[in-house]
Structures are given as C-alpha cells and as structure tokens.
C-alpha cells in the first residue's frame, strides 16, 4: 500500500486531479468535515506541491514559454510595486496581491506539467465529471424547492428559486456551467465510443439546464457570445445563421407569458433588465452605481489605481468596508489603474490568441472540437467577469489559468514542431 501511495504521489498528474476536484474537496473540508488549519490551507499546500513539480519540469527545459512570459513578468513586478507602495495598509495590500496573483500560478503549472493532448483529454473528462456533479446538485435544489437566499433574488422578479449547488452563489454556478457545457459538447463530438458520446451529451444537457436554473443573466449572455465566437472559428456562415436565430428567438421570448414553465422565468429575468424600475435600482445601489464608484476611484489615481485589495472585492470589504463591484473588470480598474488593467487584458487576450492559433492549426483533425469547446468555456468565463467578480472565486480563477496554461503549452509544442 505504501509503495502504491508513493508511486502515485511522485506523479504530477495525481496532484492535478486533486486540483481539478477543488470545488468538491473545498466544500467537504469547509462545510461537512471541517479540520482546523487543513480546511483553510489545504489549497495552498496543494499549490506548493504542484509548484515543486513545475520547477522540476522547468529545470529540465522540456518546453519553452512563448512571449506571454514577458507580460506575466511585467504584471507580477507591477503588482509587487503596488503592494509595497502603501505600507500604511500593508495587510490589505499583501492580501490583495494574494487574491489577484496566487491563482494565476496555475497558468505556469498547466504550461509546464501538461504532457500531451491525450493527457488534456483525461483532465477535461475529470473537469466535466466534477462539473456534472455540481450541475446535478443545482438542478435538484430547484426540483426540491430549496429557497434561494433573498440577496440573490431581485425585487420584482418572478424567480424565487435559483440553483447554486455547493459553490458560492447562483452567478458563480452559472459561470461554472458556462465553462463545463462547451467542454462536455467537445468531448461528445470528439469521442468515437457511442456509450461515451451519450454520457457526455447527458453531461452537456444537464449543465445547460443547471445554467438556466441559476437565472444568471451574465452567464447566459457570456455563453451566448462564446458560442457565437466558436461557431465563427468553425464556420463563419453558421455563425451568421446562429446570430439570426438568436435575434428571432429573443423576439419570440418577449411574447412568452410569464406563466410558461421555465421559459417564462427566463423571459422575466432577461427583460427585467430593460424596465425603468431595474435601471433606477441599479443606479441607486446596484451594478451601475458600483461601477460608477469604481470608475471614480480610478479617476483619483488613473495610472496606478488605489492599490491592491483597496476596493470592490472580498479584501476591500474586510479592510475598508467597500462593497463588491459586481465586475472584476471595474474592480481591477479601481485597484490596478489603467496600466494594470491593460496588462491583465493583454495576458487574457494573448492566451486566447495562442488558443485560436492552436485551434485553427487543428482544423479537420480529431482534437479540433475538443480544443474549441475548451476555448469556448474559457471565453465565457472571461466575458462573465465583465459583470461579476468571478476571478474572486478561487476554483474558477484556478480553472481559467490552469487550462489557459494547457492551451499555451500545446501551442508552444506545435510552434516547436513547425520550426523543426
């Protein structure tokens, strides 16, 4: 038994599987079997172990990181400079730095520890399986009528029960499902095994249902945009038809009675956005008001922001009593300033650029739809951060940067093969 444990423990893939099960493990350790110290620090220990494997892989020099490494280096140095710039609020600055940068480490872990496409397929299957579990729990909450906390139900809406599973909130679950659904579709289309294909289609449909039941408008829109982009990469004409179908469907949805099961609630949730009541409440104490506050903070320090952990997130709330901005973009604008936000956007955009080049090079080959599905999920998460603080949630930030690192690793391998 000891030899088996030692054998598995020496493999980086074992620890990556544990990382992929993050939301389940974290929920169990925090809510069901809380263990002092372990419950709050287990993820830090896991990242340290994976960093050790990452350093060893880097030392062997099996893979060279492309030009994104320069942007990463600049962004890290910039963050350190912001941290030491406000010594009067050192605790908040350090905690704010950790909240932004700690989970970005997963990019380097993914880049250096991925072996090949076959291993990526295995990781995606584990990711989809864990996501399916979250989706089932979320669907059952709605079926059983589990009451949603009032803070997640907006006044005047017909929705009173929203799926939130074992993650932070309905909006986080919505973003999670927007990540998993395209991945499951990619697995279903790629596999040649009929039984597996049926399983992955069930996973895809279940996660889409859970996404609908979260009533997360931001996640719906983010996935719709990601779907259009994926279709555009695959077939431009199909993307045009998809946009036309979306417009027609939206118009038809407007005339659906609110009493219609599920569809009526979706219609109410979407078109509430365009009511004077919503606009007024949003301007007074909602998203628009919070975005305006973040923008005003940036105007005070346009280039460098007010400092890490000083506004709009969990750290700012604890140390300064600021409210959540409900937008990671606006939170970053306030804390990082124009320079920092440009660097952050450049990192995400470069990751996607590498991913698109990789996908186009795989056109007509078996991995094409798998990579396209993963790209679509990551793109949806990035889009959702425009209206939610999704990167404030540890496992969502980890997933994004880890799989972004995986895609960049495959891109680097492909570029190396072309040079040879």
Tab-separated table of C-alpha atoms in Angstrom:
chain	number	residue	atom	x	y	z
A	1	UNK	CA	0.000	0.000	0.000
A	2	UNK	CA	2.807	2.373	0.899
A	3	UNK	CA	4.514	1.686	-2.430
A	4	UNK	CA	1.297	2.446	-4.333
A	5	UNK	CA	0.826	5.732	-2.458
A	6	UNK	CA	4.447	6.668	-3.075
A	7	UNK	CA	4.142	5.785	-6.755
A	8	UNK	CA	1.049	7.950	-7.258
A	9	UNK	CA	2.454	10.757	-5.114
A	10	UNK	CA	5.509	11.069	-7.355
A	11	UNK	CA	3.355	11.781	-10.391
A	12	UNK	CA	2.315	15.382	-11.034
A	13	UNK	CA	-0.883	14.153	-12.694
A	14	UNK	CA	-2.141	12.824	-9.346
A	15	UNK	CA	-1.958	16.270	-7.796
A	16	UNK	CA	-3.528	17.857	-10.862
A	17	UNK	CA	-6.516	15.531	-10.496
A	18	UNK	CA	-6.897	16.735	-6.916
A	19	UNK	CA	-6.758	20.325	-8.148
A	20	UNK	CA	-9.489	19.604	-10.693
A	21	UNK	CA	-11.714	18.331	-7.869
A	22	UNK	CA	-11.170	21.610	-5.975
A	23	UNK	CA	-14.820	22.737	-5.505
A	24	UNK	CA	-15.898	19.355	-4.092
A	25	UNK	CA	-12.908	18.958	-1.770
A	26	UNK	CA	-13.146	22.540	-0.550
A	27	UNK	CA	-16.867	22.202	0.200
A	28	UNK	CA	-16.368	18.956	2.110
A	29	UNK	CA	-13.475	20.337	4.165
A	30	UNK	CA	-15.228	23.610	4.972
A	31	UNK	CA	-18.863	22.537	5.409
A	32	UNK	CA	-19.014	18.811	6.153
A	33	UNK	CA	-15.718	17.713	7.723
A	34	UNK	CA	-14.046	20.922	8.898
A	35	UNK	CA	-10.492	20.272	10.095
A	36	UNK	CA	-8.693	23.149	11.839
A	37	UNK	CA	-5.933	24.682	9.694
A	38	UNK	CA	-6.299	21.995	6.997
A	39	UNK	CA	-9.682	23.308	5.830
A	40	UNK	CA	-8.317	26.785	5.155
A	41	UNK	CA	-4.798	25.948	3.966
A	42	UNK	CA	-5.147	22.703	2.013
A	43	UNK	CA	-5.260	24.505	-1.336
A	44	UNK	CA	-2.111	26.485	-0.505
A	45	UNK	CA	-0.305	23.237	0.277
A	46	UNK	CA	-1.550	21.670	-2.948
A	47	UNK	CA	-0.285	24.604	-4.999
A	48	UNK	CA	3.113	24.388	-3.291
A	49	UNK	CA	3.410	20.702	-4.193
A	50	UNK	CA	2.456	21.426	-7.804
A	51	UNK	CA	4.913	24.326	-7.908
A	52	UNK	CA	7.679	21.913	-6.928
A	53	UNK	CA	6.789	19.669	-9.860
A	54	UNK	CA	6.568	22.780	-12.061
A	55	UNK	CA	10.056	23.917	-11.048
A	56	UNK	CA	11.481	20.483	-11.818
A	57	UNK	CA	9.803	20.477	-15.247
A	58	UNK	CA	11.115	23.992	-15.925
A	59	UNK	CA	14.603	22.946	-14.847
A	60	UNK	CA	14.573	20.047	-17.325
A	61	UNK	CA	13.779	22.562	-20.062
A	62	UNK	CA	11.334	20.360	-21.936
A	63	UNK	CA	9.150	23.301	-23.026
A	64	UNK	CA	9.890	26.990	-23.651
A	65	UNK	CA	7.224	29.547	-22.802
A	66	UNK	CA	6.350	31.935	-25.656
A	67	UNK	CA	6.308	35.730	-25.464
A	68	UNK	CA	3.476	35.834	-22.899
A	69	UNK	CA	6.143	35.291	-20.233
A	70	UNK	CA	7.266	38.908	-20.638
A	71	UNK	CA	3.765	40.235	-19.984
A	72	UNK	CA	3.441	37.942	-16.975
A	73	UNK	CA	6.782	39.154	-15.594
A	74	UNK	CA	5.786	42.792	-16.051
A	75	UNK	CA	2.388	42.237	-14.415
A	76	UNK	CA	3.937	40.475	-11.401
A	77	UNK	CA	6.538	43.210	-10.921
A	78	UNK	CA	3.780	45.802	-11.222
A	79	UNK	CA	1.757	44.033	-8.534
A	80	UNK	CA	4.730	43.873	-6.196
A	81	UNK	CA	5.329	47.592	-6.709
A	82	UNK	CA	1.712	48.383	-5.824
A	83	UNK	CA	1.979	46.179	-2.740
A	84	UNK	CA	4.976	47.992	-1.261
A	85	UNK	CA	3.678	51.418	-2.312
A	86	UNK	CA	1.137	51.526	0.537
A	87	UNK	CA	2.968	50.427	3.664
A	88	UNK	CA	0.342	52.072	5.851
A	89	UNK	CA	-2.149	49.404	4.771
A	90	UNK	CA	0.352	46.579	4.399
A	91	UNK	CA	-2.041	43.800	5.443
A	92	UNK	CA	-4.648	44.795	2.891
A	93	UNK	CA	-2.047	45.222	0.148
A	94	UNK	CA	-0.489	41.785	0.751
A	95	UNK	CA	-3.874	40.113	0.946
A	96	UNK	CA	-4.978	41.949	-2.188
A	97	UNK	CA	-1.837	40.811	-4.014
A	98	UNK	CA	-2.509	37.227	-2.972
A	99	UNK	CA	-6.126	37.412	-4.130
A	100	UNK	CA	-5.078	38.504	-7.620
A	101	UNK	CA	-1.828	36.633	-8.196
A	102	UNK	CA	-1.931	33.403	-6.197
A	103	UNK	CA	-4.269	31.545	-8.525
A	104	UNK	CA	-2.528	32.829	-11.654
A	105	UNK	CA	0.257	30.449	-10.643
A	106	UNK	CA	-1.943	27.738	-12.149
A	107	UNK	CA	-1.011	29.043	-15.621
A	108	UNK	CA	2.622	28.035	-15.108
A	109	UNK	CA	1.559	24.739	-13.542
A	110	UNK	CA	-0.566	23.945	-16.574
A	111	UNK	CA	2.069	25.077	-19.061
A	112	UNK	CA	4.949	23.032	-17.700
A	113	UNK	CA	3.172	19.927	-16.394
A	114	UNK	CA	0.936	19.003	-19.340
A	115	UNK	CA	2.439	16.109	-21.308
A	116	UNK	CA	0.318	15.995	-24.455
A	117	UNK	CA	-3.176	16.225	-25.918
A	118	UNK	CA	-4.112	12.767	-24.627
A	119	UNK	CA	-3.494	13.871	-21.056
A	120	UNK	CA	-5.517	17.036	-21.667
A	121	UNK	CA	-8.456	14.855	-22.750
A	122	UNK	CA	-8.234	12.970	-19.447
A	123	UNK	CA	-8.122	16.199	-17.462
A	124	UNK	CA	-11.142	17.531	-19.346
A	125	UNK	CA	-13.082	14.386	-18.531
A	126	UNK	CA	-12.348	14.853	-14.827
A	127	UNK	CA	-13.290	18.532	-15.072
A	128	UNK	CA	-16.587	17.663	-16.780
A	129	UNK	CA	-17.364	14.893	-14.275
A	130	UNK	CA	-16.910	17.238	-11.287
A	131	UNK	CA	-18.959	19.890	-13.077
A	132	UNK	CA	-21.704	17.351	-13.746
A	133	UNK	CA	-21.917	16.624	-10.014
A	134	UNK	CA	-22.319	20.344	-9.314
A	135	UNK	CA	-24.985	20.566	-12.025
A	136	UNK	CA	-26.992	17.652	-10.603
A	137	UNK	CA	-26.948	19.209	-7.131
A	138	UNK	CA	-28.067	22.545	-8.572
A	139	UNK	CA	-30.917	21.008	-10.558
A	140	UNK	CA	-32.097	19.028	-7.520
A	141	UNK	CA	-32.164	22.217	-5.424
A	142	UNK	CA	-34.688	23.722	-7.818
A	143	UNK	CA	-36.683	20.488	-8.123
A	144	UNK	CA	-36.905	20.181	-4.334
A	145	UNK	CA	-37.712	23.871	-3.937
A	146	UNK	CA	-34.656	24.843	-1.897
A	147	UNK	CA	-35.185	28.509	-1.136
A	148	UNK	CA	-32.612	30.860	-2.602
A	149	UNK	CA	-31.162	33.431	-0.165
A	150	UNK	CA	-33.021	36.705	-0.596
A	151	UNK	CA	-29.814	38.563	-1.532
A	152	UNK	CA	-29.777	36.640	-4.817
A	153	UNK	CA	-33.396	37.375	-5.720
A	154	UNK	CA	-34.090	40.792	-7.172
A	155	UNK	CA	-37.221	42.686	-6.246
A	156	UNK	CA	-39.961	42.491	-8.874
A	157	UNK	CA	-38.727	39.288	-10.495
A	158	UNK	CA	-40.692	36.070	-10.847
A	159	UNK	CA	-37.633	33.966	-9.948
A	160	UNK	CA	-37.505	32.935	-6.280
A	161	UNK	CA	-35.552	29.691	-6.571
A	162	UNK	CA	-32.131	29.760	-8.191
A	163	UNK	CA	-29.684	26.864	-8.394
A	164	UNK	CA	-26.439	27.490	-6.536
A	165	UNK	CA	-25.213	23.926	-5.813
A	166	UNK	CA	-22.204	23.698	-3.455
A	167	UNK	CA	-20.443	26.786	-4.862
A	168	UNK	CA	-20.614	30.379	-3.686
A	169	UNK	CA	-23.709	31.673	-5.476
A	170	UNK	CA	-26.014	31.207	-8.483
A	171	UNK	CA	-23.829	33.541	-10.519
A	172	UNK	CA	-20.703	31.524	-9.763
A	173	UNK	CA	-22.525	28.294	-10.605
A	174	UNK	CA	-23.694	29.916	-13.839
A	175	UNK	CA	-20.120	30.759	-14.803
A	176	UNK	CA	-19.015	27.255	-13.799
A	177	UNK	CA	-21.676	25.669	-16.000
A	178	UNK	CA	-20.791	28.010	-18.879
A	179	UNK	CA	-17.266	26.578	-18.629
A	180	UNK	CA	-18.319	22.933	-18.406
A	181	UNK	CA	-21.077	22.796	-21.058
A	182	UNK	CA	-18.852	23.570	-24.099
A	183	UNK	CA	-16.193	21.178	-22.790
A	184	UNK	CA	-18.777	18.389	-22.497
A	185	UNK	CA	-20.001	19.093	-26.033
A	186	UNK	CA	-16.411	18.937	-27.274
A	187	UNK	CA	-15.933	15.566	-25.544
A	188	UNK	CA	-19.196	14.255	-27.012
A	189	UNK	CA	-18.315	15.285	-30.564
A	190	UNK	CA	-14.723	14.058	-30.358
A	191	UNK	CA	-15.159	10.572	-28.890
A	192	UNK	CA	-15.654	7.596	-31.207
A	193	UNK	CA	-17.237	5.482	-28.478
A	194	UNK	CA	-21.044	5.554	-28.717
A	195	UNK	CA	-21.590	4.974	-24.979
A	196	UNK	CA	-19.179	7.775	-24.061
A	197	UNK	CA	-20.848	10.068	-26.573
A	198	UNK	CA	-24.220	9.530	-24.900
A	199	UNK	CA	-22.700	10.142	-21.466
A	200	UNK	CA	-21.092	13.414	-22.494
A	201	UNK	CA	-24.264	14.644	-24.187
A	202	UNK	CA	-26.116	13.947	-20.932
A	203	UNK	CA	-23.447	15.922	-19.070
A	204	UNK	CA	-23.748	18.792	-21.562
A	205	UNK	CA	-27.545	18.953	-21.349
A	206	UNK	CA	-27.529	18.709	-17.546
A	207	UNK	CA	-25.019	21.521	-17.189
A	208	UNK	CA	-27.016	23.665	-19.615
A	209	UNK	CA	-30.161	23.006	-17.589
A	210	UNK	CA	-28.328	23.925	-14.382
A	211	UNK	CA	-27.098	27.089	-16.115
A	212	UNK	CA	-30.667	28.062	-16.984
A	213	UNK	CA	-31.809	27.353	-13.417
A	214	UNK	CA	-29.174	29.670	-11.952
A	215	UNK	CA	-31.033	32.577	-13.612
A	216	UNK	CA	-27.625	34.182	-14.090
A	217	UNK	CA	-28.138	36.620	-16.951
A	218	UNK	CA	-24.446	37.394	-17.140
A	219	UNK	CA	-23.557	33.722	-17.571
A	220	UNK	CA	-26.282	33.261	-20.206
A	221	UNK	CA	-25.023	36.178	-22.260
A	222	UNK	CA	-21.372	35.186	-21.790
A	223	UNK	CA	-22.041	31.659	-23.060
A	224	UNK	CA	-24.081	33.003	-25.985
A	225	UNK	CA	-21.193	35.262	-27.029
A	226	UNK	CA	-18.714	32.400	-26.592
A	227	UNK	CA	-20.921	30.132	-28.701
A	228	UNK	CA	-21.005	32.706	-31.486
A	229	UNK	CA	-17.205	33.112	-31.398
A	230	UNK	CA	-16.699	29.337	-31.502
A	231	UNK	CA	-19.078	28.995	-34.445
A	232	UNK	CA	-17.256	31.822	-36.206
A	233	UNK	CA	-13.952	29.992	-35.801
A	234	UNK	CA	-15.516	26.806	-37.122
A	235	UNK	CA	-17.875	28.059	-39.841
A	236	UNK	CA	-18.487	31.764	-40.494
A	237	UNK	CA	-21.741	31.127	-42.340
A	238	UNK	CA	-23.053	29.055	-39.438
A	239	UNK	CA	-22.160	31.890	-37.088
A	240	UNK	CA	-24.310	34.241	-39.171
A	241	UNK	CA	-27.255	31.846	-39.041
A	242	UNK	CA	-26.745	31.465	-35.298
A	243	UNK	CA	-26.901	35.222	-34.767
A	244	UNK	CA	-30.072	35.454	-36.846
A	245	UNK	CA	-31.647	32.595	-34.888
A	246	UNK	CA	-30.680	34.303	-31.641
A	247	UNK	CA	-32.344	37.553	-32.650
A	248	UNK	CA	-35.530	35.753	-33.740
A	249	UNK	CA	-35.523	33.685	-30.544
A	250	UNK	CA	-35.100	36.784	-28.370
A	251	UNK	CA	-38.022	38.481	-30.102
A	252	UNK	CA	-40.159	35.374	-29.642
A	253	UNK	CA	-39.125	35.125	-25.994
A	254	UNK	CA	-40.525	38.599	-25.370
A	255	UNK	CA	-44.056	37.379	-26.108
A	256	UNK	CA	-43.841	34.264	-23.914
A	257	UNK	CA	-46.243	34.521	-20.923
A	258	UNK	CA	-44.577	34.561	-17.507
A	259	UNK	CA	-46.763	31.599	-16.503
A	260	UNK	CA	-44.942	29.349	-19.006
A	261	UNK	CA	-42.791	26.856	-17.053
A	262	UNK	CA	-39.075	27.729	-17.073
A	263	UNK	CA	-39.239	29.775	-20.307
A	264	UNK	CA	-41.491	32.357	-18.653
A	265	UNK	CA	-38.982	32.786	-15.822
A	266	UNK	CA	-36.145	33.176	-18.310
A	267	UNK	CA	-38.128	35.821	-20.192
A	268	UNK	CA	-38.893	37.690	-16.964
A	269	UNK	CA	-35.270	37.537	-15.902
A	270	UNK	CA	-33.960	38.906	-19.199
A	271	UNK	CA	-36.495	41.628	-19.929
A	272	UNK	CA	-36.461	42.912	-16.341
A	273	UNK	CA	-33.129	44.448	-17.364
A	274	UNK	CA	-34.977	46.927	-19.589
A	275	UNK	CA	-37.549	48.142	-17.076
A	276	UNK	CA	-37.319	51.627	-15.526
A	277	UNK	CA	-37.503	50.030	-12.063
A	278	UNK	CA	-34.373	47.955	-12.678
A	279	UNK	CA	-32.474	50.899	-14.114
A	280	UNK	CA	-33.412	53.085	-11.149
A	281	UNK	CA	-32.455	50.469	-8.553
A	282	UNK	CA	-29.202	49.710	-10.391
A	283	UNK	CA	-28.284	53.400	-10.449
A	284	UNK	CA	-29.035	53.820	-6.744
A	285	UNK	CA	-27.478	50.743	-5.143
A	286	UNK	CA	-26.879	48.229	-7.916
A	287	UNK	CA	-24.320	47.374	-10.555
A	288	UNK	CA	-24.324	50.718	-12.363
A	289	UNK	CA	-23.814	52.556	-9.085
A	290	UNK	CA	-20.955	50.237	-8.088
A	291	UNK	CA	-19.309	50.528	-11.483
A	292	UNK	CA	-19.531	54.307	-11.187
A	293	UNK	CA	-17.842	54.193	-7.768
A	294	UNK	CA	-15.026	52.047	-9.173
A	295	UNK	CA	-14.577	54.450	-12.068
A	296	UNK	CA	-14.438	57.399	-9.669
A	297	UNK	CA	-11.726	55.603	-7.667
A	298	UNK	CA	-9.738	55.178	-10.858
A	299	UNK	CA	-10.108	58.875	-11.693
A	300	UNK	CA	-8.323	59.701	-8.427
A	301	UNK	CA	-5.327	57.548	-9.420
A	302	UNK	CA	-5.798	56.896	-13.154
A	303	UNK	CA	-2.479	55.216	-13.910
A	304	UNK	CA	-1.884	53.064	-10.819
A	305	UNK	CA	-5.270	52.797	-9.122
A	306	UNK	CA	-5.957	52.941	-5.386
A	307	UNK	CA	-3.975	49.777	-4.634
A	308	UNK	CA	-4.481	46.025	-4.452
A	309	UNK	CA	-7.171	44.963	-2.008
A	310	UNK	CA	-8.417	48.513	-1.551
A	311	UNK	CA	-11.729	48.395	-3.428
A	312	UNK	CA	-14.510	46.242	-4.739
A	313	UNK	CA	-13.712	42.706	-3.581
A	314	UNK	CA	-13.567	40.468	-0.525
A	315	UNK	CA	-10.321	42.061	0.704
A	316	UNK	CA	-11.605	45.603	0.260
A	317	UNK	CA	-14.799	44.663	2.072
A	318	UNK	CA	-12.901	43.285	5.076
A	319	UNK	CA	-10.349	46.074	5.412
A	320	UNK	CA	-12.119	49.186	4.125
A	321	UNK	CA	-15.816	48.322	4.118
A	322	UNK	CA	-16.163	48.750	0.347
A	323	UNK	CA	-18.908	46.844	-1.449
A	324	UNK	CA	-18.402	44.348	-4.266
A	325	UNK	CA	-18.296	45.979	-7.696
A	326	UNK	CA	-20.053	43.014	-9.371
A	327	UNK	CA	-17.459	43.274	-12.128
A	328	UNK	CA	-13.897	42.029	-11.980
A	329	UNK	CA	-13.048	44.488	-14.742
A	330	UNK	CA	-14.235	47.519	-12.761
A	331	UNK	CA	-12.669	46.153	-9.565
A	332	UNK	CA	-9.368	45.917	-11.441
A	333	UNK	CA	-9.803	49.390	-12.905
A	334	UNK	CA	-10.139	50.812	-9.396
A	335	UNK	CA	-7.308	48.800	-7.826
A	336	UNK	CA	-4.781	48.419	-10.653
A	337	UNK	CA	-5.392	51.584	-12.646
A	338	UNK	CA	-5.157	51.863	-16.414
A	339	UNK	CA	-1.650	50.377	-16.606
A	340	UNK	CA	-2.521	47.289	-14.591
A	341	UNK	CA	-5.803	46.654	-16.394
A	342	UNK	CA	-4.087	46.876	-19.785
A	343	UNK	CA	-1.566	44.261	-18.614
A	344	UNK	CA	-4.295	41.963	-17.293
A	345	UNK	CA	-6.334	42.243	-20.501
A	346	UNK	CA	-3.150	41.642	-22.520
A	347	UNK	CA	-2.499	38.407	-20.601
A	348	UNK	CA	-6.001	37.093	-21.253
A	349	UNK	CA	-6.013	38.263	-24.883
A	350	UNK	CA	-2.612	36.673	-25.566
A	351	UNK	CA	-3.767	33.386	-24.049
A	352	UNK	CA	-6.796	33.425	-26.334
A	353	UNK	CA	-4.680	34.363	-29.334
A	354	UNK	CA	-2.458	31.332	-28.767
A	355	UNK	CA	-5.558	29.177	-28.315
A	356	UNK	CA	-7.102	30.398	-31.592
A	357	UNK	CA	-3.883	29.711	-33.497
A	358	UNK	CA	-3.762	26.221	-31.991
A	359	UNK	CA	-7.401	25.537	-32.877
A	360	UNK	CA	-7.033	26.724	-36.470
A	361	UNK	CA	-3.982	24.527	-36.918
A	362	UNK	CA	-6.054	21.534	-35.759
A	363	UNK	CA	-8.899	22.141	-38.232
A	364	UNK	CA	-10.056	18.816	-39.654
A	365	UNK	CA	-8.160	16.837	-37.011
A	366	UNK	CA	-9.688	14.896	-34.046
A	367	UNK	CA	-8.711	17.408	-31.300
A	368	UNK	CA	-10.348	20.351	-33.099
A	369	UNK	CA	-13.771	20.325	-31.425
A	370	UNK	CA	-12.298	19.394	-28.057
A	371	UNK	CA	-9.982	22.405	-28.108
A	372	UNK	CA	-12.757	24.591	-29.499
A	373	UNK	CA	-15.055	23.567	-26.634
A	374	UNK	CA	-12.395	24.331	-24.040
A	375	UNK	CA	-11.719	27.700	-25.644
A	376	UNK	CA	-15.449	28.460	-25.630
A	377	UNK	CA	-15.735	27.673	-21.924
A	378	UNK	CA	-12.752	29.837	-21.011
A	379	UNK	CA	-14.008	32.659	-23.219
A	380	UNK	CA	-17.401	32.545	-21.475
A	381	UNK	CA	-15.711	32.810	-18.060
A	382	UNK	CA	-13.650	35.788	-19.218
A	383	UNK	CA	-16.756	37.517	-20.578
A	384	UNK	CA	-18.696	36.874	-17.373
A	385	UNK	CA	-16.007	38.748	-15.428
A	386	UNK	CA	-17.246	41.920	-17.085
A	387	UNK	CA	-20.384	41.797	-14.909
A	388	UNK	CA	-19.323	39.555	-11.992
A	389	UNK	CA	-16.293	39.069	-9.728
A	390	UNK	CA	-15.752	35.517	-10.993
A	391	UNK	CA	-11.961	35.618	-10.592
A	392	UNK	CA	-12.546	36.335	-6.902
A	393	UNK	CA	-13.701	32.714	-6.586
A	394	UNK	CA	-10.555	30.561	-6.114
A	395	UNK	CA	-11.577	27.482	-8.081
A	396	UNK	CA	-12.876	29.497	-11.053
A	397	UNK	CA	-9.657	31.514	-11.243
A	398	UNK	CA	-7.613	28.313	-10.912
A	399	UNK	CA	-9.553	26.576	-13.661
A	400	UNK	CA	-9.215	29.521	-16.031
A	401	UNK	CA	-5.463	29.951	-15.670
A	402	UNK	CA	-4.707	26.213	-15.464
A	403	UNK	CA	-6.476	25.385	-18.710
A	404	UNK	CA	-5.165	28.567	-20.285
A	405	UNK	CA	-1.697	27.213	-19.460
A	406	UNK	CA	-2.621	23.863	-21.010
A	407	UNK	CA	-3.651	25.526	-24.272
A	408	UNK	CA	-0.498	27.638	-24.373
A	409	UNK	CA	1.597	24.519	-23.762
A	410	UNK	CA	0.066	22.773	-26.758
A	411	UNK	CA	0.558	25.925	-28.822
A	412	UNK	CA	4.236	26.057	-27.829
A	413	UNK	CA	4.692	22.381	-28.760
A	414	UNK	CA	3.017	22.972	-32.100
A	415	UNK	CA	5.196	26.016	-32.834
A	416	UNK	CA	8.309	23.979	-31.957
A	417	UNK	CA	7.281	21.196	-34.337
A	418	UNK	CA	6.824	23.718	-37.155
A	419	UNK	CA	10.314	25.123	-36.570
A	420	UNK	CA	11.745	21.652	-36.896
